[in-house]
Short mmCIF file of C-alpha atoms in Angstrom, two decimals:
data_model
loop_
_atom_site.label_atom_id
_atom_site.label_comp_id
_atom_site.label_asym_id
_atom_site.label_seq_id
_atom_site.Cartn_x
_atom_site.Cartn_y
_atom_site.Cartn_z
CA UNK A 295 80.81 12.17 -25.54
CA UNK A 296 81.77 10.93 -22.12
CA UNK A 297 78.34 11.88 -20.80
CA UNK A 298 76.98 8.73 -22.63
CA UNK A 299 78.59 6.54 -19.96
CA UNK A 300 76.83 8.28 -17.12
CA UNK A 301 74.18 6.31 -15.28
CA UNK A 302 71.36 8.61 -16.47
CA UNK A 303 72.28 8.27 -20.15
CA UNK A 304 72.91 4.53 -19.96
CA UNK A 305 69.42 3.98 -18.45
CA UNK A 306 67.95 6.37 -21.07
CA UNK A 307 69.63 4.43 -23.88
CA UNK A 308 68.39 1.09 -22.59
CA UNK A 309 64.78 2.38 -22.37
CA UNK A 310 64.92 3.83 -25.88
CA UNK A 311 66.39 0.61 -27.27
CA UNK A 312 63.72 -1.44 -25.59
CA UNK A 313 61.01 0.83 -26.99
CA UNK A 314 62.46 0.71 -30.48
CA UNK A 315 62.74 -3.11 -30.39
CA UNK A 316 59.19 -3.44 -29.06
CA UNK A 317 57.87 -1.17 -31.85
CA UNK A 318 59.84 -3.22 -34.45
CA UNK A 319 58.42 -6.48 -33.06
CA UNK A 320 54.88 -5.19 -33.13
CA UNK A 321 55.36 -4.09 -36.74
CA UNK A 322 56.69 -7.55 -37.64
CA UNK A 323 53.68 -9.11 -35.90
CA UNK A 324 51.30 -7.02 -37.93
CA UNK A 325 52.99 -7.99 -41.19
CA UNK A 326 52.86 -11.68 -40.21
CA UNK A 327 49.16 -11.25 -39.57
CA UNK A 328 48.89 -9.70 -43.05
CA UNK A 329 50.58 -12.82 -44.56
CA UNK A 330 48.22 -15.07 -42.58
CA UNK A 331 45.20 -13.08 -43.79
CA UNK A 332 46.29 -13.24 -47.43
CA UNK A 333 46.83 -17.00 -47.13
CA UNK A 334 43.40 -17.36 -45.57
CA UNK A 335 41.84 -15.27 -48.33
CA UNK A 336 43.43 -17.49 -50.99
CA UNK A 337 41.94 -20.59 -49.32
CA UNK A 338 38.52 -18.99 -49.00
CA UNK A 339 38.55 -17.75 -52.60
CA UNK A 340 39.57 -21.16 -53.92
CA UNK A 341 36.92 -22.99 -51.79
CA UNK A 342 34.16 -20.56 -52.83
CA UNK A 343 34.82 -21.25 -56.51
CA UNK A 344 34.98 -25.01 -56.07
CA UNK A 345 31.94 -27.18 -56.89
CA UNK A 346 30.03 -28.53 -53.88
CA UNK A 347 30.88 -32.02 -52.67
CA UNK A 348 29.10 -34.53 -50.42
CA UNK A 349 29.54 -33.64 -46.75
CA UNK A 350 31.12 -37.05 -45.98
CA UNK A 351 34.13 -36.02 -48.13
CA UNK A 352 34.91 -33.13 -45.85
CA UNK A 353 33.50 -33.70 -42.37
CA UNK A 354 33.63 -36.75 -40.07
CA UNK A 355 32.51 -37.61 -36.56
CA UNK A 356 35.03 -36.54 -33.92
CA UNK A 357 37.31 -34.77 -36.47
CA UNK A 358 37.49 -31.02 -36.71
CA UNK A 359 37.77 -29.61 -40.23
CA UNK A 360 41.19 -28.15 -41.15
CA UNK A 361 41.79 -24.51 -42.05
CA UNK A 362 42.09 -25.61 -45.70
CA UNK A 363 38.54 -27.00 -45.60
CA UNK A 364 36.83 -24.00 -44.05
CA UNK A 365 34.35 -22.30 -46.45
CA UNK A 366 34.27 -25.45 -48.58
CA UNK A 367 30.81 -25.88 -50.13
CA UNK A 368 29.05 -29.16 -49.30
CA UNK A 369 25.72 -30.86 -49.92
CA UNK A 370 23.92 -33.14 -47.49
CA UNK A 371 20.54 -34.88 -47.43
CA UNK A 372 18.67 -35.78 -44.23
CA UNK A 373 15.89 -34.87 -41.86
CA UNK A 374 15.92 -31.93 -39.47
CA UNK A 375 15.63 -32.77 -35.78
CA UNK A 376 13.63 -29.67 -34.83
CA UNK A 377 13.21 -30.71 -31.21
CA UNK A 378 16.97 -30.32 -30.78
CA UNK A 379 17.22 -26.81 -32.14
CA UNK A 380 20.04 -24.80 -30.52
CA UNK A 381 19.72 -21.00 -30.20
CA UNK A 382 22.88 -18.90 -30.58
CA UNK A 383 22.27 -15.83 -28.49
CA UNK A 384 23.46 -12.21 -28.71
CA UNK A 385 23.70 -11.97 -32.52
CA UNK A 386 23.09 -8.48 -33.90
CA UNK A 387 22.84 -7.15 -37.45
CA UNK A 388 22.95 -3.43 -38.18
CA UNK A 389 22.20 -2.80 -34.54
CA UNK A 390 19.13 -5.07 -34.45
CA UNK A 391 18.90 -7.87 -31.83
CA UNK A 392 18.58 -11.41 -32.97
CA UNK A 393 19.71 -15.00 -32.75
CA UNK A 394 21.24 -17.63 -35.02
CA UNK A 395 19.36 -20.91 -35.31
CA UNK A 396 21.24 -24.22 -35.35
CA UNK A 397 19.32 -27.40 -36.20
CA UNK A 398 20.86 -30.93 -36.40
CA UNK A 399 20.31 -32.59 -39.78
CA UNK A 400 20.05 -36.40 -39.27
CA UNK A 401 22.00 -38.14 -42.00
CA UNK A 402 21.40 -41.68 -43.29
CA UNK A 403 24.59 -42.81 -41.54
CA UNK A 404 22.99 -41.99 -38.18
CA UNK A 405 25.26 -39.08 -37.46
CA UNK A 406 23.98 -35.49 -37.40
CA UNK A 407 25.26 -32.38 -39.16
CA UNK A 408 24.91 -29.11 -37.25
CA UNK A 409 23.32 -26.60 -39.69
CA UNK A 410 23.37 -22.92 -38.88
CA UNK A 411 20.19 -22.01 -40.80
CA UNK A 412 20.75 -18.26 -40.40
CA UNK A 413 19.84 -15.20 -38.36
CA UNK A 414 16.40 -14.30 -37.01
CA UNK A 415 15.44 -10.93 -35.53
CA UNK A 416 13.99 -10.96 -32.02
CA UNK A 417 12.55 -8.33 -29.71
CA UNK A 418 15.29 -9.16 -27.19
CA UNK A 419 18.68 -10.79 -27.18
CA UNK A 420 17.36 -14.25 -26.40
CA UNK A 421 14.76 -16.64 -27.79
CA UNK A 422 13.71 -20.28 -27.65
CA UNK A 423 13.25 -22.89 -30.37
CA UNK A 424 9.45 -22.24 -30.37
CA UNK A 425 9.99 -18.56 -31.24
CA UNK A 426 11.88 -19.14 -34.52
CA UNK A 427 10.50 -20.30 -37.93
CA UNK A 428 10.48 -24.04 -38.46
CA UNK A 429 12.72 -25.70 -41.11
CA UNK A 430 11.26 -27.81 -43.92
CA UNK A 431 9.79 -31.12 -42.72
CA UNK A 432 10.65 -34.50 -44.19
CA UNK A 433 13.69 -35.22 -46.25
CA UNK A 434 15.74 -32.09 -47.05
CA UNK A 435 18.79 -31.43 -49.19
CA UNK A 436 20.98 -28.60 -48.04
CA UNK A 437 23.89 -26.77 -49.58
CA UNK A 438 26.16 -24.99 -47.07
CA UNK A 439 29.60 -23.60 -46.22
CA UNK A 440 31.88 -25.56 -43.88
CA UNK A 441 32.83 -23.72 -40.71
CA UNK A 442 35.24 -24.51 -37.92
CA UNK A 443 34.13 -24.68 -34.27
CA UNK A 444 34.17 -21.67 -32.03
CA UNK A 445 36.41 -21.68 -28.97
CA UNK A 446 36.38 -20.34 -25.44
CA UNK A 447 33.81 -19.97 -22.67
CA UNK A 448 31.23 -18.63 -25.11
CA UNK A 449 30.78 -22.21 -26.51
CA UNK A 450 29.18 -23.56 -23.31
CA UNK A 451 25.67 -24.99 -23.90
CA UNK A 452 22.82 -24.43 -21.47
CA UNK A 453 19.16 -25.17 -22.11
CA UNK A 454 19.83 -25.68 -25.77
CA UNK A 455 21.35 -22.29 -26.17
CA UNK A 456 24.92 -20.97 -26.52
CA UNK A 457 26.82 -17.90 -27.63
CA UNK A 458 29.20 -19.67 -30.12
CA UNK A 459 28.80 -22.90 -32.04
CA UNK A 460 31.06 -25.81 -31.05
CA UNK A 461 30.23 -29.35 -32.14
CA UNK A 462 32.20 -30.94 -29.33
CA UNK A 463 29.93 -29.21 -26.75
CA UNK A 464 26.65 -29.30 -28.64
CA UNK A 465 26.85 -33.03 -29.48
CA UNK A 466 26.96 -34.26 -25.80
CA UNK A 467 24.43 -31.60 -24.77
CA UNK A 468 21.94 -33.06 -27.25
CA UNK A 469 23.10 -36.63 -26.75
CA UNK A 470 23.87 -36.90 -30.44
CA UNK A 471 26.78 -38.14 -32.54
CA UNK A 472 27.64 -35.11 -34.65
CA UNK A 473 30.13 -34.36 -37.42
CA UNK A 474 33.05 -32.13 -36.47
CA UNK A 475 32.55 -28.43 -37.13
CA UNK A 476 29.30 -27.05 -38.51
CA UNK A 477 27.91 -25.53 -41.73
CA UNK A 478 26.28 -22.26 -42.64
CA UNK A 479 23.28 -22.70 -44.85
CA UNK A 480 23.18 -21.51 -48.43
CA UNK A 481 20.00 -23.14 -49.72
CA UNK A 482 17.41 -25.80 -48.77
CA UNK A 483 15.33 -28.06 -51.01
CA UNK A 484 12.40 -27.96 -50.43
CA UNK A 485 12.39 -24.30 -49.38
CA UNK A 486 11.00 -23.42 -45.97
CA UNK A 487 7.83 -21.46 -45.41
CA UNK A 488 9.86 -18.60 -43.89
CA UNK A 489 13.57 -18.41 -44.66
CA UNK A 490 16.10 -17.03 -42.21
CA UNK A 491 18.72 -14.37 -43.10
CA UNK A 492 21.81 -16.20 -44.39
CA UNK A 493 25.27 -15.48 -43.09
CA UNK A 494 27.68 -13.19 -44.94
CA UNK A 495 30.82 -14.50 -46.65
CA UNK A 496 34.03 -13.10 -45.13
CA UNK A 497 35.70 -10.03 -46.53
CA UNK A 498 38.66 -10.80 -48.73
CA UNK A 499 40.64 -7.58 -48.25
CA UNK A 500 44.00 -7.13 -46.54
CA UNK A 501 42.58 -5.43 -43.48
CA UNK A 502 44.45 -2.77 -41.51
CA UNK A 503 47.59 -4.82 -40.81
CA UNK A 504 49.88 -3.19 -43.39
CA UNK A 505 49.33 0.35 -42.12
CA UNK A 506 49.45 -0.79 -38.50
CA UNK A 507 52.85 -2.34 -39.18
CA UNK A 508 54.13 0.87 -40.74
CA UNK A 509 52.89 2.87 -37.81
CA UNK A 510 54.73 0.75 -35.30
CA UNK A 511 57.95 0.98 -37.30
CA UNK A 512 57.51 4.75 -37.50
CA UNK A 513 57.21 4.97 -33.73
CA UNK A 514 60.43 3.00 -33.36
CA UNK A 515 62.30 5.27 -35.71
CA UNK A 516 60.89 8.30 -33.93
CA UNK A 517 62.20 7.07 -30.59
CA UNK A 518 65.71 6.54 -32.06
CA UNK A 519 65.68 9.91 -33.79
CA UNK A 520 64.62 11.62 -30.55
CA UNK A 521 67.45 9.96 -28.63
CA UNK A 522 69.96 10.99 -31.34
CA UNK A 523 68.81 14.56 -31.22
CA UNK A 524 69.02 14.74 -27.41
CA UNK A 525 72.49 13.20 -27.53
CA UNK A 526 73.61 15.81 -30.11
CA UNK A 527 72.14 18.64 -28.04
CA UNK A 528 73.91 17.36 -24.87
CA UNK A 529 77.25 17.14 -26.75
CA UNK A 530 76.90 20.88 -27.51
CA UNK A 531 76.43 21.67 -23.87
CA UNK A 532 72.69 21.57 -23.98
CA UNK A 533 72.55 24.67 -26.18
CA UNK A 534 69.30 23.82 -27.86
CA UNK A 535 66.73 26.24 -29.08
CA UNK A 536 66.13 28.67 -26.31
CA UNK A 537 63.88 31.72 -26.00
CA UNK A 538 65.79 35.00 -25.90
CA UNK A 539 65.84 36.64 -22.50
CA UNK A 540 64.12 39.96 -22.09
CA UNK A 541 66.54 42.88 -21.99
CA UNK A 542 66.68 44.66 -18.67
CA UNK A 543 66.63 48.42 -19.03
CA UNK A 544 69.12 50.37 -16.91
CA UNK A 545 67.44 52.63 -14.35
CA UNK A 546 67.23 56.30 -15.32
CA UNK A 547 69.07 58.67 -12.91
CA UNK A 548 66.78 60.79 -10.78
CA UNK A 549 68.00 64.08 -12.18
CA UNK A 550 67.35 62.87 -15.75
CA UNK A 551 63.78 61.76 -15.18
CA UNK A 552 61.10 63.80 -16.96
CA UNK A 553 59.26 66.25 -14.81
CA UNK A 554 55.54 65.72 -14.20
CA UNK A 555 53.84 69.13 -13.96
CA UNK A 556 51.11 67.63 -11.80
CA UNK A 557 53.55 66.20 -9.29
CA UNK A 558 53.95 67.88 -5.89
CA UNK A 559 57.76 67.60 -6.37
CA UNK A 560 57.59 69.90 -9.39
CA UNK A 561 58.59 73.55 -8.68
CA UNK A 562 55.58 75.89 -8.58
CA UNK A 563 55.59 78.66 -11.19
CA UNK A 564 55.11 81.21 -8.41
CA UNK A 565 58.38 80.15 -6.81
CA UNK A 566 60.25 81.80 -9.64
CA UNK A 567 58.50 85.17 -9.21
CA UNK A 568 60.67 88.07 -8.07
CA UNK A 569 60.50 89.12 -4.46
#
């Protein structure tokens, strides 16, 4: 087994060990994601079953809702500020182009609640506030799900449109004091003349994380098994499975070769006739 201390095998062993560790780490990461997803599902399921509460009990100005509060059902009463409608671009459903429509709901306190009223199909991937159906006028009571702000460059607001909802960006863009986070509409009272398509509740399954974790662990074990087999084969002198060599036939002596009657070297029948 002295070959294991050669430079080639030492480098080989380090590479295999690194691959196996990386595969193990990725498997652990997937199982941690599974735990996070199950914890999230428990929170969502609990919040979905809870009775709606006034929005002031969950959301506040300048405070983002916590993960435990997302998908909590709330009620709020106010007046829609239609002139400050924000269009959320590039939203598709079943391959159809559309937008989400966010309208601030002015509350009696003076603050505004950002209400995602739903999805509206458009002929292209953009639209303006004049293209979408108007919300109910006058005082409106809404029931909605609490959502946390989006993040990243997609939350930038330009000309009252964005690609992801973020109260910290939309508030200053509209020059409004808004509650942290936003809500997805469930129902409005009174009902609008034309309702938008409501958002879907999240799936509460485990996702693919369990099988992804097993796959990464399998790859790590496969790398170790392959290294062990090659080490075993090397210890036997590299006598692995080999294809049998083709047997070489010994040349036939000239005087034993079969005679071809059509060959010019074959004796003519006339040569044996008597003189």
